[in-house]
Short mmCIF file of C-alpha atoms and ligand atoms in Angstrom, two decimals:
data_model
loop_
_atom_site.label_atom_id
_atom_site.label_comp_id
_atom_site.label_asym_id
_atom_site.label_seq_id
_atom_site.Cartn_x
_atom_site.Cartn_y
_atom_site.Cartn_z
CA MET B 1 18.51 -1.23 8.00
CA ARG B 2 18.40 -1.28 4.21
CA GLU B 3 14.93 -2.62 4.24
CA SER B 4 13.88 0.42 6.65
CA PHE B 5 15.74 2.76 4.17
CA ILE B 6 13.96 1.23 1.34
CA ALA B 7 10.21 1.11 3.11
CA SER B 8 10.99 4.81 4.06
CA ILE B 9 11.58 6.04 0.60
CA CYS B 10 8.57 4.11 -0.56
CA GLY B 11 6.52 5.49 1.88
CA LEU B 12 7.66 8.99 1.38
CA LEU B 13 7.49 8.55 -2.37
CA PHE B 14 3.96 7.70 -2.05
CA PHE B 15 3.44 11.13 0.10
CA ILE B 16 5.13 13.19 -2.25
CA THR B 17 3.15 11.72 -5.09
CA GLY B 18 0.25 12.11 -3.04
CA VAL B 19 0.53 15.82 -2.33
CA LEU B 20 1.33 16.37 -5.81
CA ALA B 21 -1.82 15.09 -7.08
CA LEU B 22 -3.39 16.82 -4.42
CA ASN B 23 -2.05 19.83 -5.18
CA TRP B 24 -2.81 19.54 -8.87
CA GLN B 25 -6.39 18.90 -8.03
CA LEU B 26 -6.57 21.92 -5.76
CA TRP B 27 -4.79 23.99 -8.39
CA HIS B 28 -7.33 22.86 -10.97
CA SER B 29 -10.08 23.96 -8.53
CA GLU B 30 -8.66 27.37 -8.00
CA ILE B 31 -8.20 27.93 -11.66
CA ALA B 32 -12.11 27.04 -11.79
CA VAL B 33 -12.89 29.79 -9.31
CA ARG B 34 -11.05 32.10 -10.87
CA LYS B 35 -12.72 31.73 -13.89
CA GLN B 36 -16.01 31.55 -12.10
CA GLU B 37 -15.29 35.00 -10.65
CA ALA B 38 -13.80 36.30 -13.64
CA GLN B 39 -17.35 35.29 -15.36
CA LEU B 40 -19.16 37.14 -13.01
CA SER B 41 -17.06 39.96 -13.37
CA ALA B 42 -17.68 40.00 -17.05
CA SER B 43 -21.22 39.61 -16.65
CA LEU B 44 -21.33 42.93 -14.33
CA VAL B 45 -19.30 44.98 -16.72
CA ASP B 46 -21.58 43.34 -19.63
CA ASP B 47 -24.62 44.89 -17.63
CA MET B 48 -23.01 48.07 -17.51
CA ILE B 49 -22.61 48.12 -21.50
CA ASP B 50 -26.00 47.22 -21.87
CA GLU B 51 -27.11 49.99 -20.02
CA ALA B 52 -24.83 52.58 -22.22
CA ARG B 53 -26.12 50.67 -24.97
CA LYS B 54 -29.79 51.57 -24.09
CA ALA B 55 -29.02 55.20 -23.28
CA THR B 56 -27.37 55.59 -26.80
CA ASP B 57 -30.62 53.93 -28.27
CA ALA B 58 -33.10 56.12 -26.30
CA VAL B 59 -31.20 59.41 -27.70
CA ARG B 60 -31.23 58.33 -31.13
CA THR B 61 -34.30 60.39 -31.88
CA ILE B 62 -32.56 63.32 -31.87
CA THR B 63 -32.06 64.11 -35.57
CA THR B 64 -32.37 67.72 -36.03
CA GLY B 65 -28.52 68.14 -35.37
CA LEU B 66 -28.93 70.61 -33.27
CA CYS B 67 -28.26 70.68 -29.53
CA THR B 68 -31.43 71.97 -28.55
CA PRO B 69 -32.38 72.17 -25.00
CA ASP B 70 -35.09 69.38 -25.55
CA ALA B 71 -31.99 67.04 -26.81
CA GLN B 72 -29.66 67.86 -23.92
CA ARG B 73 -33.15 67.33 -21.71
CA LEU B 74 -33.11 63.83 -23.23
CA LEU B 75 -29.48 63.02 -23.06
CA ASN B 76 -29.67 64.17 -19.55
CA ARG B 77 -32.21 62.09 -18.72
CA GLU B 78 -30.52 58.86 -20.11
CA ALA B 79 -27.77 59.79 -18.21
CA ALA B 80 -29.32 60.02 -15.03
CA MET B 81 -31.41 56.98 -15.48
CA GLY B 82 -28.24 54.47 -15.90
CA PRO B 83 -27.00 54.29 -12.31
CA HIS B 84 -23.39 53.53 -13.99
CA LEU B 85 -23.15 56.04 -16.74
CA ARG B 86 -21.55 59.16 -16.08
CA TYR B 87 -22.53 61.03 -19.31
CA VAL B 88 -24.15 60.76 -22.88
CA VAL B 89 -23.00 62.77 -25.53
CA LEU B 90 -23.52 63.35 -29.29
CA ILE B 91 -20.07 63.20 -31.54
CA ARG B 92 -19.28 64.79 -34.50
CA ASN B 93 -15.80 64.87 -36.30
CA SER B 94 -14.36 63.44 -33.02
CA GLU B 95 -15.82 66.53 -31.01
CA VAL B 96 -18.92 66.44 -28.75
CA TRP B 97 -21.32 68.73 -30.03
CA CYS B 98 -24.23 67.54 -27.61
CA SER B 99 -24.00 66.52 -24.16
CA SER B 100 -25.54 65.32 -21.16
CA LEU B 101 -23.24 67.42 -18.92
CA LEU B 102 -24.37 70.85 -17.86
CA GLY B 103 -22.78 73.64 -19.64
CA ASN B 104 -22.50 71.57 -22.78
CA LYS B 105 -19.14 72.68 -23.83
CA SER B 106 -17.39 71.85 -26.75
CA LEU B 107 -15.22 68.60 -25.73
CA ARG B 108 -12.79 66.44 -28.03
CA ILE B 109 -13.05 62.69 -27.63
CA GLN B 110 -9.89 60.82 -27.51
CA GLY B 111 -9.25 57.55 -29.54
CA SER B 112 -10.72 56.36 -32.26
CA THR B 113 -14.04 56.47 -33.54
CA SER B 114 -14.11 54.06 -35.96
CA ALA B 115 -17.33 52.12 -36.86
CA THR B 116 -16.10 48.88 -35.58
CA THR B 117 -14.84 49.39 -32.46
CA ASN B 118 -17.86 50.19 -29.91
CA LEU B 119 -15.67 50.30 -27.18
CA THR B 120 -12.87 52.27 -25.97
CA LEU B 121 -10.98 52.65 -22.33
CA TYR B 122 -10.01 56.32 -21.80
CA PRO B 123 -7.25 57.36 -19.71
CA GLY B 124 -9.40 59.83 -18.40
CA ASP B 125 -10.77 63.36 -19.63
CA GLU B 126 -11.54 66.77 -18.61
CA ILE B 127 -15.32 65.54 -18.35
CA SER B 128 -14.41 62.22 -16.48
CA GLY B 129 -12.24 64.60 -14.16
CA GLY B 130 -8.95 62.53 -14.55
CA SER B 131 -10.28 58.94 -13.62
CA PRO B 132 -10.16 56.06 -16.33
CA VAL B 133 -13.59 55.91 -18.28
CA LEU B 134 -15.13 52.68 -20.12
CA PHE B 135 -16.56 54.50 -23.46
CA TYR B 136 -19.28 52.83 -25.49
CA GLN B 137 -19.97 54.66 -28.87
CA THR B 138 -22.69 53.45 -31.45
CA PRO B 139 -23.25 54.89 -34.99
CA GLY B 140 -26.03 57.74 -34.78
CA TYR B 141 -27.17 60.57 -36.63
CA SER B 142 -24.35 62.31 -38.49
CA GLY B 143 -21.95 60.78 -36.08
CA TYR B 144 -21.85 58.93 -33.27
CA ILE B 145 -23.61 58.56 -29.93
CA GLY B 146 -21.38 57.90 -26.94
CA ALA B 147 -22.08 56.86 -22.80
CA SER B 148 -19.41 56.63 -20.72
CA ILE B 149 -19.22 54.07 -17.60
CA GLY B 150 -17.70 55.71 -14.24
CA PHE B 151 -14.40 54.29 -13.04
CA SER B 152 -15.87 53.47 -9.58
CA HIS B 153 -18.49 51.46 -11.36
CA ILE B 154 -15.83 49.55 -13.12
CA ASN B 155 -13.58 49.12 -10.04
CA ILE B 156 -16.61 47.27 -8.47
CA ALA B 157 -16.68 44.88 -11.07
CA LEU B 158 -13.14 43.93 -11.07
CA LYS B 159 -12.94 43.41 -7.40
CA THR B 160 -13.72 40.05 -6.45
CA ALA B 161 -15.81 38.38 -3.68
CA SER B 162 -12.31 36.83 -2.10
CA ASP B 163 -10.49 40.21 -2.56
CA LYS B 164 -7.32 37.70 -3.47
CA ILE B 165 -7.52 37.94 -7.22
CA LEU B 166 -7.19 41.12 -9.19
CA PHE B 167 -8.99 41.22 -12.48
CA THR B 168 -8.13 43.73 -15.25
CA LEU B 169 -10.46 44.83 -17.80
CA VAL B 170 -9.19 44.51 -21.45
CA VAL B 171 -10.34 46.39 -23.99
CA GLY B 172 -8.39 46.44 -27.63
CA LYS B 173 -4.93 47.22 -26.83
CA ASN B 174 -5.43 48.85 -23.38
CA MET B 175 -6.32 47.63 -19.86
CA LEU B 176 -7.20 48.56 -16.80
CA PRO B 177 -6.37 46.71 -13.63
CA TYR B 178 -8.33 47.30 -10.53
CA ASN B 179 -7.86 50.22 -8.80
CA SER B 180 -5.08 51.47 -11.32
CA VAL B 181 -4.80 53.52 -14.38
CA VAL B 182 -5.11 52.72 -17.98
CA LYS B 183 -1.88 50.89 -19.55
CA PRO B 184 -1.04 49.43 -23.10
CA LEU B 185 -2.22 45.91 -22.81
CA ALA B 186 0.51 43.36 -21.36
CA HIS B 187 0.47 39.56 -22.44
CA GLY B 188 0.79 36.45 -20.09
CA LYS B 189 -2.57 36.03 -18.22
CA LEU B 190 -5.83 34.10 -18.24
CA SER B 191 -8.25 35.81 -19.95
CA LEU B 192 -11.83 35.55 -19.98
CA HIS B 193 -13.58 37.04 -23.26
CA SER B 194 -17.59 38.62 -23.03
CA ILE B 195 -19.61 36.78 -25.48
CA HIS B 196 -21.78 40.21 -25.69
CA TYR B 197 -18.82 42.93 -26.28
CA PRO B 198 -15.35 43.22 -27.54
CA PHE B 199 -13.53 43.21 -23.77
CA SER B 200 -12.33 40.54 -21.68
CA ILE B 201 -11.52 39.84 -18.14
CA ASP B 202 -7.82 38.88 -17.75
CA TYR B 203 -6.44 37.45 -14.27
CA GLU B 204 -3.15 35.75 -12.99
CA PRO B 205 -3.09 32.18 -13.22
CA PRO B 206 -2.95 30.66 -9.47
CA PRO B 207 0.82 29.36 -8.76
CA PHE B 208 0.99 25.70 -9.51
CA PHE B 209 2.25 24.87 -6.35
CA ASN B 210 1.22 26.44 -2.99
CA TRP B 211 1.84 25.19 0.61
CA GLU B 212 -0.68 27.44 1.95
CA ARG B 213 -3.44 26.43 -0.16
CA LEU B 214 -1.95 22.90 0.82
CA ILE B 215 -2.26 23.34 4.00
CA THR B 216 -5.56 25.49 4.24
CA GLN B 217 -7.63 23.18 2.29
CA GLY B 218 -5.66 19.97 2.07
CA ASN B 219 -5.10 19.56 5.57
CA PHE B 220 -7.17 17.08 5.98
CA LEU B 221 -6.38 14.54 2.86
CA MET B 222 -2.63 15.37 3.84
CA MET B 223 -2.83 13.81 7.21
CA ILE B 224 -4.55 10.72 5.57
CA LEU B 225 -1.84 10.68 3.19
CA ALA B 226 0.66 10.65 5.93
CA ILE B 227 -1.26 7.68 7.62
CA MET B 228 -1.39 6.01 4.42
CA SER B 229 2.32 6.47 3.67
CA SER B 230 3.32 5.06 7.24
CA ILE B 231 0.90 2.17 6.78
CA ILE B 232 2.39 1.36 3.04
CA ALA B 233 5.95 1.76 4.83
CA TRP B 234 5.01 -0.76 7.52
CA PHE B 235 3.75 -3.27 5.01
CA ILE B 236 6.89 -2.90 2.57
CA LEU B 237 9.20 -3.13 5.57
CA ARG B 238 7.04 -6.29 6.70
CA TYR B 239 7.31 -7.81 3.30
CA LEU B 240 11.03 -7.20 2.62
CA ASN B 241 11.69 -8.67 6.09
CA GLN B 242 10.29 -11.82 4.86
CA TYR B 243 13.01 -11.98 2.67
CA ILE B 244 15.72 -11.58 5.12
CA THR B 245 18.04 -14.93 5.49
CA PRO B 246 18.22 -16.34 8.94
CA GLU B 247 22.22 -15.29 8.73
CA GLU B 248 21.22 -11.61 8.27
CA ASN B 249 18.42 -12.10 10.82
CA LEU B 250 21.12 -12.96 13.44
CA ARG B 251 23.64 -10.54 12.14
CA ARG B 252 21.20 -7.49 12.84
CA ALA B 253 20.42 -9.06 16.35
CA ILE B 254 23.92 -9.45 17.40
CA ALA B 255 24.44 -5.90 16.40
CA ARG B 256 21.65 -4.30 18.03
CA GLY B 257 22.75 -6.39 21.07
CA GLU B 258 20.09 -9.35 21.27
CA ILE B 259 22.00 -11.60 21.88
CA VAL B 260 22.35 -11.96 25.60
CA PRO B 261 23.87 -14.21 28.26
CA PHE B 262 21.49 -16.41 30.56
CA TYR B 263 23.53 -17.84 33.22
CA GLN B 264 22.76 -21.54 34.73
CA PRO B 265 24.51 -22.46 38.16
CA ILE B 266 26.70 -25.48 38.84
CA VAL B 267 26.17 -26.90 42.45
CA ASN B 268 28.48 -28.63 44.61
CA SER B 269 26.90 -31.73 45.16
CA ALA B 270 28.15 -32.12 48.85
CA SER B 271 27.24 -28.25 50.07
CA GLY B 272 24.48 -27.65 47.55
CA LYS B 273 26.27 -24.07 47.13
CA ILE B 274 26.71 -22.61 43.94
CA SER B 275 30.21 -23.24 42.66
CA GLY B 276 30.03 -21.31 39.55
CA PHE B 277 27.81 -20.84 36.07
CA GLU B 278 27.33 -22.00 32.76
CA ILE B 279 27.08 -19.17 30.23
CA LEU B 280 23.98 -19.82 27.87
CA ALA B 281 23.11 -17.45 24.93
CA ARG B 282 19.90 -16.20 24.35
CA TRP B 283 18.15 -14.36 21.77
CA LYS B 284 15.91 -11.62 23.06
CA GLN B 285 13.55 -10.76 20.54
CA PRO B 286 11.41 -7.71 21.08
CA ASP B 287 8.75 -9.01 19.88
CA SER B 288 8.62 -13.01 20.35
CA GLY B 289 10.47 -13.29 23.52
CA PHE B 290 13.66 -15.50 23.71
CA ILE B 291 14.64 -17.91 21.45
CA SER B 292 16.59 -21.11 22.00
CA PRO B 293 20.19 -21.40 21.05
CA ASP B 294 19.64 -24.79 19.42
CA ILE B 295 17.99 -22.56 16.66
CA PHE B 296 20.37 -19.87 16.17
CA ILE B 297 24.10 -21.07 17.15
CA PRO B 298 23.96 -23.73 14.17
CA VAL B 299 22.92 -20.59 12.25
CA ALA B 300 25.85 -18.71 13.51
CA GLU B 301 28.38 -21.40 13.30
CA LYS B 302 27.68 -22.09 9.63
CA SER B 303 27.65 -18.29 8.65
CA GLY B 304 30.87 -17.68 10.45
CA GLN B 305 29.26 -15.32 13.07
CA ILE B 306 29.72 -17.43 16.25
CA ILE B 307 33.05 -15.55 16.98
CA GLU B 308 31.24 -12.46 17.02
CA LEU B 309 28.49 -13.84 19.08
CA THR B 310 30.61 -15.32 21.79
CA HIS B 311 32.34 -11.90 21.56
CA VAL B 312 29.46 -9.85 22.37
CA LEU B 313 28.44 -12.91 25.01
CA MET B 314 31.49 -12.72 27.22
CA MET B 315 31.34 -8.71 27.10
CA ARG B 316 28.14 -8.88 28.34
CA VAL B 317 29.28 -11.31 31.11
CA ILE B 318 32.19 -8.97 31.92
CA GLU B 319 29.60 -5.87 32.00
CA ASP B 320 27.08 -8.05 34.22
CA LEU B 321 29.73 -9.37 36.54
CA ARG B 322 31.64 -6.31 37.27
CA THR B 323 28.39 -4.74 38.78
CA VAL B 324 28.72 -7.35 41.35
CA ALA B 325 32.58 -7.45 41.42
CA LEU B 326 32.47 -6.17 45.33
CA TYR B 327 31.01 -9.17 46.84
CA MET B 328 31.53 -11.89 44.02
CA PRO B 329 32.77 -15.27 45.65
CA GLU B 330 36.47 -16.29 44.87
CA GLY B 331 36.97 -19.08 42.69
CA LEU B 332 33.82 -19.03 40.66
CA HIS B 333 33.62 -21.52 37.59
CA ILE B 334 32.57 -20.02 34.50
CA GLY B 335 31.68 -22.37 31.67
CA ILE B 336 31.27 -20.83 28.29
CA ASN B 337 30.53 -23.08 25.24
CA ILE B 338 32.85 -22.90 22.17
CA SER B 339 32.86 -24.14 18.77
CA ALA B 340 35.21 -25.29 16.12
CA ALA B 341 36.05 -21.78 14.75
CA HIS B 342 37.10 -20.62 18.24
CA GLU B 343 40.49 -22.47 17.72
CA HIS B 344 41.52 -20.02 15.00
CA SER B 345 40.48 -16.80 16.87
CA GLU B 346 42.98 -14.46 18.24
CA GLU B 347 40.15 -12.65 19.34
CA PHE B 348 38.53 -15.23 21.26
CA GLU B 349 41.78 -15.67 23.13
CA TYR B 350 42.34 -11.99 23.78
CA ASP B 351 38.73 -12.06 25.51
CA CYS B 352 39.46 -15.23 27.57
CA LEU B 353 42.45 -13.42 28.88
CA GLN B 354 40.81 -9.99 29.48
CA LEU B 355 37.88 -11.79 31.65
CA LEU B 356 40.77 -13.71 33.53
CA GLU B 357 42.40 -10.28 34.15
CA ILE B 358 39.17 -8.48 35.26
CA PHE B 359 38.57 -10.34 37.72
CA ALA B 360 42.08 -11.88 38.60
CA ASP B 361 41.48 -10.74 42.39
CA LYS B 362 38.94 -13.46 42.52
CA LYS B 363 40.44 -15.95 41.00
CA ILE B 364 37.95 -17.12 38.75
CA THR B 365 38.18 -20.59 36.48
CA LEU B 366 37.29 -20.15 33.48
CA VAL B 367 36.26 -23.54 31.55
CA LEU B 368 35.62 -24.27 27.63
CA GLU B 369 32.88 -26.34 27.07
CA ILE B 370 33.69 -28.21 23.47
CA THR B 371 30.85 -30.12 22.65
CA GLU B 372 31.29 -33.91 21.35
CA ARG B 373 28.27 -33.52 19.03
CA GLU B 374 30.25 -31.13 16.54
CA PRO B 375 33.54 -32.53 15.61
CA LEU B 376 36.65 -30.17 16.34
CA ALA B 377 39.64 -31.19 14.06
CA LEU B 378 42.50 -29.97 16.37
CA THR B 379 44.84 -28.00 14.00
CA PRO B 380 48.63 -27.19 15.37
CA LYS B 381 47.66 -23.63 15.41
CA GLY B 382 44.74 -24.54 17.62
CA LYS B 383 46.96 -26.82 20.03
CA ALA B 384 49.22 -23.87 20.23
CA MET B 385 46.36 -21.60 21.38
CA PHE B 386 44.57 -23.83 23.73
CA ALA B 387 48.04 -24.73 25.62
CA ARG B 388 48.64 -20.77 25.92
CA LEU B 389 45.17 -20.53 27.28
CA ARG B 390 46.05 -23.72 29.76
CA SER B 391 49.12 -21.71 30.80
CA HIS B 392 46.56 -19.04 32.19
CA GLY B 393 44.79 -21.53 34.17
CA VAL B 394 41.85 -21.95 31.45
CA LEU B 395 40.60 -25.56 31.73
CA LEU B 396 38.55 -27.81 28.91
CA ALA B 397 35.23 -29.71 29.70
CA LEU B 398 34.25 -32.23 27.06
CA ASP B 399 30.64 -31.28 26.83
CA ASP B 400 27.71 -33.66 26.38
CA PHE B 401 30.02 -36.62 27.01
CA GLY B 402 28.45 -40.03 25.32
CA THR B 403 26.68 -38.55 22.57
CA GLY B 404 29.09 -38.63 19.81
CA TYR B 405 31.77 -41.08 18.75
CA SER B 406 34.59 -38.79 19.27
CA GLY B 407 34.96 -38.49 22.92
CA ILE B 408 38.00 -40.75 23.22
CA SER B 409 40.16 -39.08 20.54
CA TYR B 410 39.17 -35.74 22.15
CA LEU B 411 40.72 -37.08 25.52
CA ASN B 412 43.65 -37.95 23.72
CA ASP B 413 43.82 -34.56 21.68
CA PHE B 414 42.76 -32.35 24.27
CA CYS B 415 44.05 -32.12 27.74
CA ILE B 416 40.77 -32.41 29.30
CA ASP B 417 39.61 -31.26 32.90
CA TYR B 418 36.10 -32.20 32.95
CA LEU B 419 33.70 -34.36 31.72
CA LYS B 420 30.19 -33.11 31.45
CA ILE B 421 27.85 -36.51 31.87
CA ASP B 422 25.17 -35.79 29.35
CA LYS B 423 21.72 -34.89 30.38
CA SER B 424 20.38 -38.08 28.57
CA PHE B 425 22.51 -40.46 30.68
CA VAL B 426 21.32 -38.48 34.03
CA ARG B 427 17.75 -38.47 32.99
CA ARG B 428 17.78 -42.67 32.99
CA ILE B 429 18.72 -42.42 36.60
CA SER B 430 15.71 -43.56 38.77
CA PRO B 431 14.84 -46.22 41.34
CA SER B 432 14.13 -48.96 38.52
CA PRO B 433 16.58 -51.55 38.19
CA ASP B 434 19.42 -51.14 35.52
CA SER B 435 18.69 -47.25 35.30
CA THR B 436 21.85 -46.69 36.20
CA LEU B 437 23.91 -48.89 34.01
CA LEU B 438 25.26 -46.67 31.39
CA VAL B 439 25.99 -43.47 33.85
CA ASP B 440 27.77 -45.94 35.98
CA CYS B 441 30.01 -46.96 33.07
CA VAL B 442 30.66 -43.05 32.19
CA ILE B 443 31.68 -42.02 35.58
CA ASP B 444 33.79 -45.44 36.05
CA MET B 445 36.08 -44.38 32.71
CA ALA B 446 36.05 -40.87 34.12
CA LYS B 447 37.35 -41.60 37.37
CA ASN B 448 39.99 -44.28 35.52
CA LEU B 449 41.23 -41.30 33.53
CA SER B 450 41.43 -39.18 36.59
CA LEU B 451 39.16 -36.37 34.94
CA SER B 452 36.49 -34.62 37.00
CA LEU B 453 32.93 -34.68 36.46
CA ILE B 454 29.79 -32.75 36.00
CA ALA B 455 26.56 -33.88 35.52
CA GLU B 456 23.90 -31.78 33.67
CA GLY B 457 20.34 -32.44 33.33
CA VAL B 458 19.45 -32.99 37.04
CA GLU B 459 16.14 -33.07 37.54
CA THR B 460 15.10 -34.96 40.62
CA GLN B 461 16.32 -35.29 44.27
CA TYR B 462 16.87 -39.14 43.36
CA GLN B 463 19.26 -38.11 40.72
CA ALA B 464 21.25 -35.55 42.51
CA ASP B 465 21.25 -37.93 45.75
CA TYR B 466 22.42 -40.78 43.43
CA LEU B 467 25.28 -38.78 41.87
CA ASN B 468 26.21 -37.36 45.14
CA THR B 469 26.50 -40.79 46.46
CA LYS B 470 28.97 -41.59 43.29
CA GLY B 471 31.00 -38.94 44.06
CA ILE B 472 30.21 -36.58 41.43
CA GLN B 473 31.14 -33.20 42.90
CA PHE B 474 29.25 -30.62 40.56
CA LEU B 475 25.75 -30.86 39.50
CA GLN B 476 23.68 -28.95 37.18
CA GLY B 477 20.27 -29.09 36.45
CA TYR B 478 16.37 -27.84 36.68
CA TYR B 479 16.30 -29.40 40.13
CA PHE B 480 18.85 -26.92 41.18
CA TRP B 481 18.79 -23.83 38.90
CA ARG B 482 17.16 -23.15 35.49
CA PRO B 483 19.12 -20.97 33.08
CA VAL B 484 18.19 -17.39 34.39
CA PRO B 485 19.26 -13.81 33.57
CA PHE B 486 22.05 -11.92 35.67
CA THR B 487 19.42 -10.24 37.81
CA ARG B 488 18.51 -13.58 39.30
CA LEU B 489 22.11 -14.73 39.54
CA ALA B 490 23.35 -12.06 41.49
CA PRO B 491 21.63 -12.15 44.64
CA ALA B 492 22.10 -15.70 44.58
CA LEU B 493 26.23 -15.12 44.13
CA LEU B 494 26.03 -12.76 47.43
CA LEU B 495 24.43 -15.49 49.24
CA SER B 496 27.19 -17.85 48.57
CA SER B 497 29.81 -15.24 48.93
CA ARG B 498 30.62 -16.42 52.11
CA ARG B 499 32.09 -19.28 51.03
CA VAL B 500 32.63 -21.36 47.71
CA THR B 501 33.69 -24.49 46.95
P1 LIG A 601 24.53 -27.59 26.57
O1 LIG A 601 26.06 -26.74 26.45
O2 LIG A 601 24.70 -28.94 26.29
O3 LIG A 601 23.69 -26.58 27.65
C1 LIG A 601 22.84 -27.03 28.48
C2 LIG A 601 21.64 -27.46 28.07
O4 LIG A 601 20.68 -27.98 28.93
C3 LIG A 601 21.00 -25.71 28.06
O5 LIG A 601 19.84 -25.77 26.67
C4 LIG A 601 19.94 -26.11 29.19
O6 LIG A 601 18.99 -24.99 29.23
C5 LIG A 601 19.67 -27.06 29.35
N1 LIG A 601 19.29 -27.86 30.67
C6 LIG A 601 20.31 -27.44 31.69
N2 LIG A 601 19.48 -28.28 32.88
C7 LIG A 601 18.35 -28.90 32.28
C8 LIG A 601 17.68 -30.19 32.83
O7 LIG A 601 17.93 -30.24 34.17
N3 LIG A 601 16.63 -30.62 32.00
C9 LIG A 601 16.70 -30.27 30.79
N4 LIG A 601 15.85 -30.82 29.84
N5 LIG A 601 17.76 -29.44 30.30
C10 LIG A 601 18.65 -28.68 30.95
P2 LIG A 601 20.10 -24.62 26.06
O8 LIG A 601 20.15 -23.04 26.81
O9 LIG A 601 18.97 -24.07 25.39
O10 LIG A 601 21.12 -24.87 25.23
C11 LIG A 601 21.54 -25.68 24.22
C12 LIG A 601 22.59 -25.92 23.63
O11 LIG A 601 23.12 -24.56 22.93
C13 LIG A 601 23.63 -25.87 24.85
O12 LIG A 601 23.69 -27.08 25.36
C14 LIG A 601 24.78 -25.46 23.93
O13 LIG A 601 25.43 -26.58 23.36
C15 LIG A 601 24.53 -24.53 22.57
N6 LIG A 601 24.69 -23.14 23.38
C16 LIG A 601 24.50 -22.29 24.46
N7 LIG A 601 24.78 -21.38 24.17
C17 LIG A 601 25.89 -21.40 23.36
C18 LIG A 601 27.24 -20.58 23.10
O14 LIG A 601 26.92 -19.21 23.77
N8 LIG A 601 27.93 -20.98 22.55
C19 LIG A 601 28.11 -21.99 21.62
N9 LIG A 601 28.68 -22.44 20.77
N10 LIG A 601 26.83 -23.07 22.11
C20 LIG A 601 25.81 -22.59 23.08
CA1 LIG A 602 27.61 -26.73 27.51
CA1 LIG A 603 25.41 -30.70 27.65
#
């Protein structure tokens, strides 16, 4: 869980960083595009001012100081030849004394006509019909020569190809935004200054972060980023999982319900019918299939998880058996393996009683299998618990009998009901002479102690027959059944439900 969280966070951080870098790149590209468009706009305005400059140069020949018809014709011709020009005028003392416009009436020019300023933005005058005007002026005979550029032409220059950006023409302390009116200059925008004339094209900087821009221009890269983030998260998860301890791994498996019961039937040697089964834990891993209990039971015992594991297992067994409760044979023998830790577990005692109670009408026999391989030092508390369980009909079996050294002392300490002859003895049984010496000893000992016997690891008919002639009542082994999932046990239970012995 923690590893998945860390891996997801790393993947997410990678994605966010990638998106920010992509956004930064797109932001820069957009700034560059705006600058390029501003350059284009400035060069259009430059061309218009060039036109005005040429027109004013051409009328320098008027040096009489009088607005003669010839002088007016010349002004007229220049104004008409400049496609972007509205009029060309001669100015003296801020007053137009000769104009390309018909009527040649006396006009006043607003604003400065100082020698240094040769460009002015006028909000509009009676000549321009109230629309803004860019006015170019240059010193001429006894005053100035001026030419005006029309608002509609400036507007075209301020309109960008994409239509998204609105440019503003800035001249001195005035500005003329696209399709607007002349206003006092407000700062805070990006400027592109003309290298030929004293004006600039101002524009808004693009927003730093823009989802729309990211989605329209960066969708492919964002997709790649998402895929890469997932791959990175997956690798991190794999890397982190390498360092998970077997204990932690098992804890998760228990929590995820990956520990499941398998059932190995125990057969009545005389009738050949199923008299019960032993519950054997399996770890069902999603990737690598089933893991043997020999690997994870020791981990569970060492890390103190065996109680929880057995609890989970017993709950699954109850669940399974409930599905066949109607036709479950009576008197089933249910063997469950226990470890040293169980003698202190009230939870385990409760689970045993619950199992008995749920299937009380089926008179099941719960047999706890204590292995001789792992020593179990019985405490008074443990003794008391086993005594209580016994009083409810729970039986005890000594598993793997003959493989350890404590068998005899167990027989003393616990009230053992069954001995389970270890498969290493059963495996020896064959037609060859002396192959049965050891197993015969174990059988004799059990008989002398008046204990019932279960032989496990029966793999051949010869072994089954031999054990049958020796009077062993219960047999367990691959010859009859391998441990199987409940789906395979259930039909067999149905068949044997008529008679269980
Ligand atoms: P066990 O209690 O002696 O269980 C019998 C083992 O012998 C099982 O191995 C079973 O599959 C195997 N077996 C049965 N018949 C034959 C046969 O004919 N030939 C051979 N070669 N093997 C046979 P499994 O299931 O791998 O279990 C191994 C051990 O893990 C068990 O030995 C038991 O000690 C332990 N174990 C299994 N489940 C649990 C559990 O839920 N709790 C505890 N504490 N221990 C468990
Ligand atoms: Ca066993
Ligand atoms: Ca055994």
